[in-house]
CSV table of C-alpha atoms and ligand atoms in Angstrom, one decimal:
chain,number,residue,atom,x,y,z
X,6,UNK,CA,94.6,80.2,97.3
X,7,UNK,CA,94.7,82.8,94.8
X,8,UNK,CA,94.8,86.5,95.4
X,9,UNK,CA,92.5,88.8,93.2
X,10,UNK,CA,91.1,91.0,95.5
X,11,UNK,CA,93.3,93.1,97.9
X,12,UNK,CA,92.7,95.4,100.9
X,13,UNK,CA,95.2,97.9,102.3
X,14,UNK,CA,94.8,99.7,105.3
X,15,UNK,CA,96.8,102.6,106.3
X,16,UNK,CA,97.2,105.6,104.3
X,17,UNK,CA,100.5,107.0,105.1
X,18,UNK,CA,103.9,106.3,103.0
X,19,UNK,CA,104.0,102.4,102.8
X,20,UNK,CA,99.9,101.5,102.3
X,21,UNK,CA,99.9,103.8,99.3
X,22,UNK,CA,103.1,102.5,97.8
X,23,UNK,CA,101.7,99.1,98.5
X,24,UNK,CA,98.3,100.1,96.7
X,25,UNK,CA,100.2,101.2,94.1
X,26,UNK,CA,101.8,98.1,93.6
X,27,UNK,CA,99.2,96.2,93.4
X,28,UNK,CA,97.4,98.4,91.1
X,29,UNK,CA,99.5,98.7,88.8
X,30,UNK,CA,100.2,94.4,88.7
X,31,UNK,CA,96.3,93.6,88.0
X,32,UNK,CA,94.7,93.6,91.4
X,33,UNK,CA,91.5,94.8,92.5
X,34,UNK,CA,92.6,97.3,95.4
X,35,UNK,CA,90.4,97.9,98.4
X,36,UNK,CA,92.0,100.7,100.3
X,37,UNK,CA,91.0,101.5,103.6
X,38,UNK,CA,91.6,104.9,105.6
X,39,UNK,CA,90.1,106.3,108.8
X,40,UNK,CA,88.9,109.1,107.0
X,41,UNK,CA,86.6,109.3,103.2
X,42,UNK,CA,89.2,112.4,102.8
X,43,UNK,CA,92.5,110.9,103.1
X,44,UNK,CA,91.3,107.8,101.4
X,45,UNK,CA,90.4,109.4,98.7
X,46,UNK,CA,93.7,111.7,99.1
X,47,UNK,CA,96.2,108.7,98.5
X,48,UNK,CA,94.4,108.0,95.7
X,49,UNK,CA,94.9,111.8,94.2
X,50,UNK,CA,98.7,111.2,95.5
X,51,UNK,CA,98.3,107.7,93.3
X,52,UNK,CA,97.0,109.2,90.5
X,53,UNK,CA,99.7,111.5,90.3
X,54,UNK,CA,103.0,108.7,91.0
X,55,UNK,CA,101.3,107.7,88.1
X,56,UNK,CA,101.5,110.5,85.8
X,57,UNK,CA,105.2,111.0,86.5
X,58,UNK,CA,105.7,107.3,85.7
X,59,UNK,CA,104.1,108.0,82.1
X,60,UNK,CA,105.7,111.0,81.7
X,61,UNK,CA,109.0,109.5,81.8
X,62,UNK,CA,107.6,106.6,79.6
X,63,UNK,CA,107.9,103.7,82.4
X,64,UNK,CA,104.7,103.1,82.0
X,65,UNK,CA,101.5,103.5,79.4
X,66,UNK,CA,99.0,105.8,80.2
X,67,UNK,CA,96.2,103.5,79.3
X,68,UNK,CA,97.9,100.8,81.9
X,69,UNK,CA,98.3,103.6,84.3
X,70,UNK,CA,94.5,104.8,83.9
X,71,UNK,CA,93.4,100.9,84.4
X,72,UNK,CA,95.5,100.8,87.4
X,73,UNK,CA,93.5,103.7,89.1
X,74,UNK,CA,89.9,102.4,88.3
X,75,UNK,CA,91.3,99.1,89.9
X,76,UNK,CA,91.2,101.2,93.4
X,77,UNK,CA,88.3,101.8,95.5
X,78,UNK,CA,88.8,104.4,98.4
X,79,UNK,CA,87.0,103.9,101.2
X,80,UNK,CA,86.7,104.6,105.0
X,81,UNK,CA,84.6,101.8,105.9
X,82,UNK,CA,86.3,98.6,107.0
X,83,UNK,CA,83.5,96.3,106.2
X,84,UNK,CA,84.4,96.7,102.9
X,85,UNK,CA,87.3,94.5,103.1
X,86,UNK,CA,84.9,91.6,103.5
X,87,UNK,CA,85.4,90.3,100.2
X,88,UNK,CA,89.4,91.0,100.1
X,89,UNK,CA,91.6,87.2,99.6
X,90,UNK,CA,94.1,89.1,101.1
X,91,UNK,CA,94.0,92.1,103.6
X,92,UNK,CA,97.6,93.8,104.2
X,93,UNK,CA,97.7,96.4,106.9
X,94,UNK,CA,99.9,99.3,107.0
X,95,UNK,CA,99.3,101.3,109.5
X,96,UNK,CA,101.1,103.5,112.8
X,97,UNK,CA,104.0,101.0,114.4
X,98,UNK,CA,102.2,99.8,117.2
X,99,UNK,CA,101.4,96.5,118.3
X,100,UNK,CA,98.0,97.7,120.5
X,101,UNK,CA,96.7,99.4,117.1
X,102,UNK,CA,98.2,96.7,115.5
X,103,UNK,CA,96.3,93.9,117.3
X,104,UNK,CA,92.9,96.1,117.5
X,105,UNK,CA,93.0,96.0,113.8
X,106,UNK,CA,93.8,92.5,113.5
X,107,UNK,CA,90.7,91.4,115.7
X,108,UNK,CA,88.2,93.6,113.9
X,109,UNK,CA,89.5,92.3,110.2
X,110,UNK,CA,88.9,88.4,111.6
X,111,UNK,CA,85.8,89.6,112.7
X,112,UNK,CA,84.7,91.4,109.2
X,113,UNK,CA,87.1,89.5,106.5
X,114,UNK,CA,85.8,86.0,104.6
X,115,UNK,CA,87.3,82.7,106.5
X,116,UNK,CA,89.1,82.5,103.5
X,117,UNK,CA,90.9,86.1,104.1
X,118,UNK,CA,94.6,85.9,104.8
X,119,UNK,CA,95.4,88.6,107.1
X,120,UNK,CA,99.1,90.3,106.9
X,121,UNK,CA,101.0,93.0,108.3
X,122,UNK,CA,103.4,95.2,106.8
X,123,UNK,CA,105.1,95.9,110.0
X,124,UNK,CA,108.5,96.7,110.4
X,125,UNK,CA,109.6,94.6,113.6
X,126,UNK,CA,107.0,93.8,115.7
X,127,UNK,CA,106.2,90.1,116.5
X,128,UNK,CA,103.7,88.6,113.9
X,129,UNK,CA,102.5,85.8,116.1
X,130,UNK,CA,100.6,88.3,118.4
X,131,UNK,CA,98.4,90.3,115.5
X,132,UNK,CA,97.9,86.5,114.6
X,133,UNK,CA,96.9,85.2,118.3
X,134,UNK,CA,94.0,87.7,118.5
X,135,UNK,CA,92.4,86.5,115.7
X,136,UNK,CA,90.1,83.4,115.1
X,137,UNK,CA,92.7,82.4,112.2
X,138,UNK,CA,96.3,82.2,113.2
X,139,UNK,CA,97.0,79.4,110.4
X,140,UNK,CA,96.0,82.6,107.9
X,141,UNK,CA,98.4,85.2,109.1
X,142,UNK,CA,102.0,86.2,107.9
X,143,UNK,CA,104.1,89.4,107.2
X,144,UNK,CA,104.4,90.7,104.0
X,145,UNK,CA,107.3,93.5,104.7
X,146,UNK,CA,107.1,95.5,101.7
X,147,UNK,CA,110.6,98.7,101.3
X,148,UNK,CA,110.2,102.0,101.2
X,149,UNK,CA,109.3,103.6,98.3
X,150,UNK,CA,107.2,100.2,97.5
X,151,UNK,CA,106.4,100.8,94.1
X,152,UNK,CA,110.3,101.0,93.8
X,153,UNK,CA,112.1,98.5,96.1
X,154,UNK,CA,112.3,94.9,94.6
X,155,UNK,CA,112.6,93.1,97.9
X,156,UNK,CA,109.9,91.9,100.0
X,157,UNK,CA,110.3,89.7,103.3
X,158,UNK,CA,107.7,87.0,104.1
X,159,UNK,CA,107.3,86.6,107.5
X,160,UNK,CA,106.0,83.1,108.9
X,161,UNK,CA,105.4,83.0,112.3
X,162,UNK,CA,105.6,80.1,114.7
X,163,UNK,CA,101.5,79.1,113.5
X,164,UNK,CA,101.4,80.4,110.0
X,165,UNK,CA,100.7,77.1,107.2
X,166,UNK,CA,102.6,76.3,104.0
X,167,UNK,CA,99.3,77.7,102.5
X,168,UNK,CA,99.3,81.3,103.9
X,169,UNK,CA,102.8,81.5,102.7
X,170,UNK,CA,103.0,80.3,99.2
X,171,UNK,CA,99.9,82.4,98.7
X,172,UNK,CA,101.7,85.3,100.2
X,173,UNK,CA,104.8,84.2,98.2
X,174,UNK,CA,102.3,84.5,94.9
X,175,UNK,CA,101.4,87.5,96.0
X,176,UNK,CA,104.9,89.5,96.2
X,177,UNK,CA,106.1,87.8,92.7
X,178,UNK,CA,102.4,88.7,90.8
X,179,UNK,CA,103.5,92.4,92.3
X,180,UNK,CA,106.8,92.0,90.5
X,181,UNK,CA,108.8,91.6,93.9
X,182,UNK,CA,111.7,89.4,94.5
X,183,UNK,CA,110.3,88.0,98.0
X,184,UNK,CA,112.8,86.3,100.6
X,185,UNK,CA,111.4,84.1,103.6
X,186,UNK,CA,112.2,85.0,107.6
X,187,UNK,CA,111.7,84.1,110.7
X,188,UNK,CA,109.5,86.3,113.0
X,189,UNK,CA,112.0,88.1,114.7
X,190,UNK,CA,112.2,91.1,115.1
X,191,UNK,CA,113.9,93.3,112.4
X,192,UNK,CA,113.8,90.2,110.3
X,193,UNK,CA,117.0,90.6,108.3
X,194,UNK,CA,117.0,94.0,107.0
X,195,UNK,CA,116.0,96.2,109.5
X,196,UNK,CA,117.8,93.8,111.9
X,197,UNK,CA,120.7,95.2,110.2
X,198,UNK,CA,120.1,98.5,109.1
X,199,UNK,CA,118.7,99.9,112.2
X,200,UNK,CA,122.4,99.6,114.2
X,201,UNK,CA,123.8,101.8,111.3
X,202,UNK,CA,121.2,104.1,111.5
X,203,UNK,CA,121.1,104.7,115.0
X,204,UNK,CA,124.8,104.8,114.9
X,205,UNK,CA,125.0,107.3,112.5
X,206,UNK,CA,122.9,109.6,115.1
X,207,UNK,CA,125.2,108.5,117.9
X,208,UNK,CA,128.6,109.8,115.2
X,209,UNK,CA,126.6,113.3,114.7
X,210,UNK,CA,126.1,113.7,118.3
X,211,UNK,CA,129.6,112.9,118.8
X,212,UNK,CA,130.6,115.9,116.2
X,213,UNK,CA,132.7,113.6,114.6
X,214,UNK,CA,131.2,115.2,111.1
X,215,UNK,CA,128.0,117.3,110.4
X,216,UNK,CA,124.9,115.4,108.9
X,217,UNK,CA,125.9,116.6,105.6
X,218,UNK,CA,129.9,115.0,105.8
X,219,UNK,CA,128.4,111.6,107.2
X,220,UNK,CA,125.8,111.1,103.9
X,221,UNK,CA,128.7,112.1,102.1
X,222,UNK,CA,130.9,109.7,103.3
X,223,UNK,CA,128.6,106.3,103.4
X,224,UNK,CA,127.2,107.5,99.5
X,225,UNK,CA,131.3,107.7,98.3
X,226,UNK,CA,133.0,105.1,100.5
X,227,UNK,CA,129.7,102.6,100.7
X,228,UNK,CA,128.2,103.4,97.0
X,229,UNK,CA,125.3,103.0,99.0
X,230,UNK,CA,122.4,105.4,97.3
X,231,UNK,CA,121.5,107.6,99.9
X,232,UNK,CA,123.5,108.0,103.3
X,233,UNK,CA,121.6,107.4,106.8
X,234,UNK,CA,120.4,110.9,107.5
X,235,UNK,CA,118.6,111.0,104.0
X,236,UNK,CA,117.4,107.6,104.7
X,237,UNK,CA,115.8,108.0,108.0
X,238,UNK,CA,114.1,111.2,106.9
X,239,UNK,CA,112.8,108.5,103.9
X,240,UNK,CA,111.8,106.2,106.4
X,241,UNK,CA,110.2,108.7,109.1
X,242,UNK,CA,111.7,109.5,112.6
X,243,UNK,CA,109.1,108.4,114.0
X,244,UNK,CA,108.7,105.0,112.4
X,245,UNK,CA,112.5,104.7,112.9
X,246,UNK,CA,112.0,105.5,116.6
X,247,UNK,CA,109.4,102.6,116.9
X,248,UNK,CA,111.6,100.2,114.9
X,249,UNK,CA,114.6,100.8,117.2
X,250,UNK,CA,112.3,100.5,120.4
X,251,UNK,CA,110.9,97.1,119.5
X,252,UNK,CA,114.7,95.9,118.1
X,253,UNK,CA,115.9,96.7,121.5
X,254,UNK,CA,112.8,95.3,123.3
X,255,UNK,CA,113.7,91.9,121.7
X,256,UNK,CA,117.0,91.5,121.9
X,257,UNK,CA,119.0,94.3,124.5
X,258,UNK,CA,121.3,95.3,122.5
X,259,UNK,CA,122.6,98.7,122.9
X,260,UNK,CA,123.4,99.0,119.5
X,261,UNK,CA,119.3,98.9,119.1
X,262,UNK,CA,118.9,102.0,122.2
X,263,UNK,CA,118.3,104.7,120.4
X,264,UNK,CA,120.3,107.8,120.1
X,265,UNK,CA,118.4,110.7,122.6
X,266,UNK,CA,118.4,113.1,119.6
X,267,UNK,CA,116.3,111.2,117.7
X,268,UNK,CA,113.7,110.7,120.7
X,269,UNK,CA,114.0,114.4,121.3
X,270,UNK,CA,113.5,114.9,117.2
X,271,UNK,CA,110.2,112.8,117.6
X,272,UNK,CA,109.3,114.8,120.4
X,273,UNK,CA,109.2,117.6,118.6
X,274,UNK,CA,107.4,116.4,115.7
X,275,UNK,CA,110.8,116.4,113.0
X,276,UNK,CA,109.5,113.2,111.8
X,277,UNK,CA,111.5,113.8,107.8
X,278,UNK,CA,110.0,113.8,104.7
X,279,UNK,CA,106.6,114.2,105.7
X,280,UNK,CA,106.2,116.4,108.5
X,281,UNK,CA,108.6,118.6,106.2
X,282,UNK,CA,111.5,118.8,109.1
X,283,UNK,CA,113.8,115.8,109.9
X,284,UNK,CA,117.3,115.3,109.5
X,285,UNK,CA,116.9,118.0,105.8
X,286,UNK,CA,114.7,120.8,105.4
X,287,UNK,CA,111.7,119.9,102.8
X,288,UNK,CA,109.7,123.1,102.5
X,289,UNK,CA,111.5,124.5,99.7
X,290,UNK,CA,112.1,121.1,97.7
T,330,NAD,N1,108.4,104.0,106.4
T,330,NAD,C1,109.1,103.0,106.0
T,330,NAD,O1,110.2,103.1,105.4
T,330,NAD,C2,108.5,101.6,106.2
T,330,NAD,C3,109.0,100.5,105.4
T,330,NAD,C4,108.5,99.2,105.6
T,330,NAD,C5,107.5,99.0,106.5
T,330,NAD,N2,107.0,100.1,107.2
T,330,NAD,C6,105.9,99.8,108.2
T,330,NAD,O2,104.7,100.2,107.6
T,330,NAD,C7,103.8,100.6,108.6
T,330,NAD,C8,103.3,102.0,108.3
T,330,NAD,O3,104.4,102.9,108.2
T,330,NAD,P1,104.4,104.2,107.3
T,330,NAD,O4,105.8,104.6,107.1
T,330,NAD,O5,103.5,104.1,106.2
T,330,NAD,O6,103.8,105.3,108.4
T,330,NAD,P2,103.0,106.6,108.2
T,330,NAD,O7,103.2,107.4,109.4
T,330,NAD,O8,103.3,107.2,106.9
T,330,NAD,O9,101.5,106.1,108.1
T,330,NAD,C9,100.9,105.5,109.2
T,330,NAD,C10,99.4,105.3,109.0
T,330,NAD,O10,98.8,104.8,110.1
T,330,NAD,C11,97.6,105.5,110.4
T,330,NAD,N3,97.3,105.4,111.8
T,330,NAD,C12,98.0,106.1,112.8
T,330,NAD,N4,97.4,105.8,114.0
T,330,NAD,C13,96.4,104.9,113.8
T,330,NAD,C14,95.5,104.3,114.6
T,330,NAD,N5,95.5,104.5,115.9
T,330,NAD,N6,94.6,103.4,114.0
T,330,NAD,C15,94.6,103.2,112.6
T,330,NAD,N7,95.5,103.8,111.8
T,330,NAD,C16,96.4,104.7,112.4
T,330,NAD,C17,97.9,106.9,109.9
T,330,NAD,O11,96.6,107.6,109.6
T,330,NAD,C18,98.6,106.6,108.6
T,330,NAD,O12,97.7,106.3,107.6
T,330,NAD,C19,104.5,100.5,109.9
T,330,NAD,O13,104.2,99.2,110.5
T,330,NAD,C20,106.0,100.5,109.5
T,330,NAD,O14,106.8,99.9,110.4
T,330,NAD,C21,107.5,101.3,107.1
């Protein structure tokens, strides 16, 4: 089946990179949020990602203009109906998850593929609570989207060769590099990234270096781009949190409890980035 039409739901970090995206590659855009206001927000945040792209000449400004008019805000989920493919991005949680799923089966095409963009949670059961479980899959977009070249396809135990290869066009038409997993939790990245993470927490609340030393450290001894405190005030504490809580759901491993300070950061609403506290102060940047 081929793609044209696209619906994102979820207006926080990932669902407008993803929008983005698939602006930007030719698709029509349907993107959904719970409110007319912050619909129409991500696409003011779009509009400028865009600007800053053509300032720095990575893209035209006549391609980045035809991107935009490709997007329709809305707040109204019937108007996914006509989407070939609906990804939703929204909070970490498999009740809100499933909720969602059951209302786009009801309201989406037959044809509709339904994914999630979820970070770890099991794929089957969004797909088990809809009428179409042949027609559901992951696609795990990276954080910033627009950015990030990989993509993980997830197939579940009941998703067809279909759902997948059209998924699989999908990512590539986006300009993504995508890789096939299995629906287990964490898939392979996050399966992998999360222990670092969490144990780079764990090393701060240890004192065996501030927050500042341990960045340093992985950026000069790893070359990795940004070290885990930077990262996981990219990702969002709270987001990280849920990751780390379903990891350790699946598979008990106490590399996958999380570190109390991070709970106690969530609790106090120093989610990173975008709350403007995490890890880093972002009020002045
Ligand atoms: N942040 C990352 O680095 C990253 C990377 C890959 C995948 N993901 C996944 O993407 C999804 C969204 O994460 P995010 O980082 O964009 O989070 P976010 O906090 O930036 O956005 C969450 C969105 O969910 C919406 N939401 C919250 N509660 C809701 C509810 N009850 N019903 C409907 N919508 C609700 C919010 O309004 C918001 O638009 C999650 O499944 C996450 O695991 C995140």
């Amino acid at each position: 089946m081929s793609v044209k039409r696209v619906g994102i739901v979820g207006s926080g970090i990932m669902g407008s990179g993803i929008a983005e995206t698939a602006a930007v590659h030719g698709f029509e855009v349907v993107l959904r949020s719970r409110s007319q206001s912050s619909a129409d927000g991500m696409v003011a945040g779009m509009e400028k990602s865009l600007n800053r792209q053509v300032e720095k000449e990575k893209i035209a400004a006549a391609d980045a203009e035809a991107a935009l008019a490709r997007v329709t805000p809305t707040s109204d989920l019937g108007e996914l109906a006509g989407c070939d493919l609906v990804v939703e991005s929204v909070v970490e949680d498999l009740g809100v998850k499933q909720h969602l799923f059951n209302e786009l089966d009801r309201i989406c095409g037959e044809h509709t593929i339904l994914a999630t963009n979820t970070s770890t949670l099991p794929v089957v059961e969004m797909a088990m609570v809809t009428g179409r479980p042949t027609q559901v899959c992951g696609i795990h977009f990276f954080n910033p989207a627009p950015v990030m070249s990989l993509v993980e396809l997830v197939r579940t135990i009941t998703t067809s060769d279909d759902t997948l290869e059209s998924a699989r066009a999908f990512a590539a038409a986006c300009g993504k590099e995508p890789v096939e997993v299995k629906d287990q939790a964490g898939f392979v990245v996050n399966a992998l990234l999360f222990p670092y993470l969490n144990n780079a927490v764990r090393l701060l609340e240890q004192g065996v270096a501030s927050m500042e030393d341990i960045d340093t450290a992985m950026k000069g001894g790893c070359g990795f781009p940004m070290g885990p405190f930077a990262l996981l005030d990219l990702v969002g504490l709270d987001t990280s949190l849920a990751i780390l809580d379903a990891l350790y759901a699946e598979y008990r491993d106490p590399n996958y409890a999380a570190v109390p300070l991070l709970r106690r950061m969530v609790a106090a609403e120093q989610l990173g980035r975008k709350s403007g506290t995490g890890f880093y102060d972002y009020h002045k940047k």
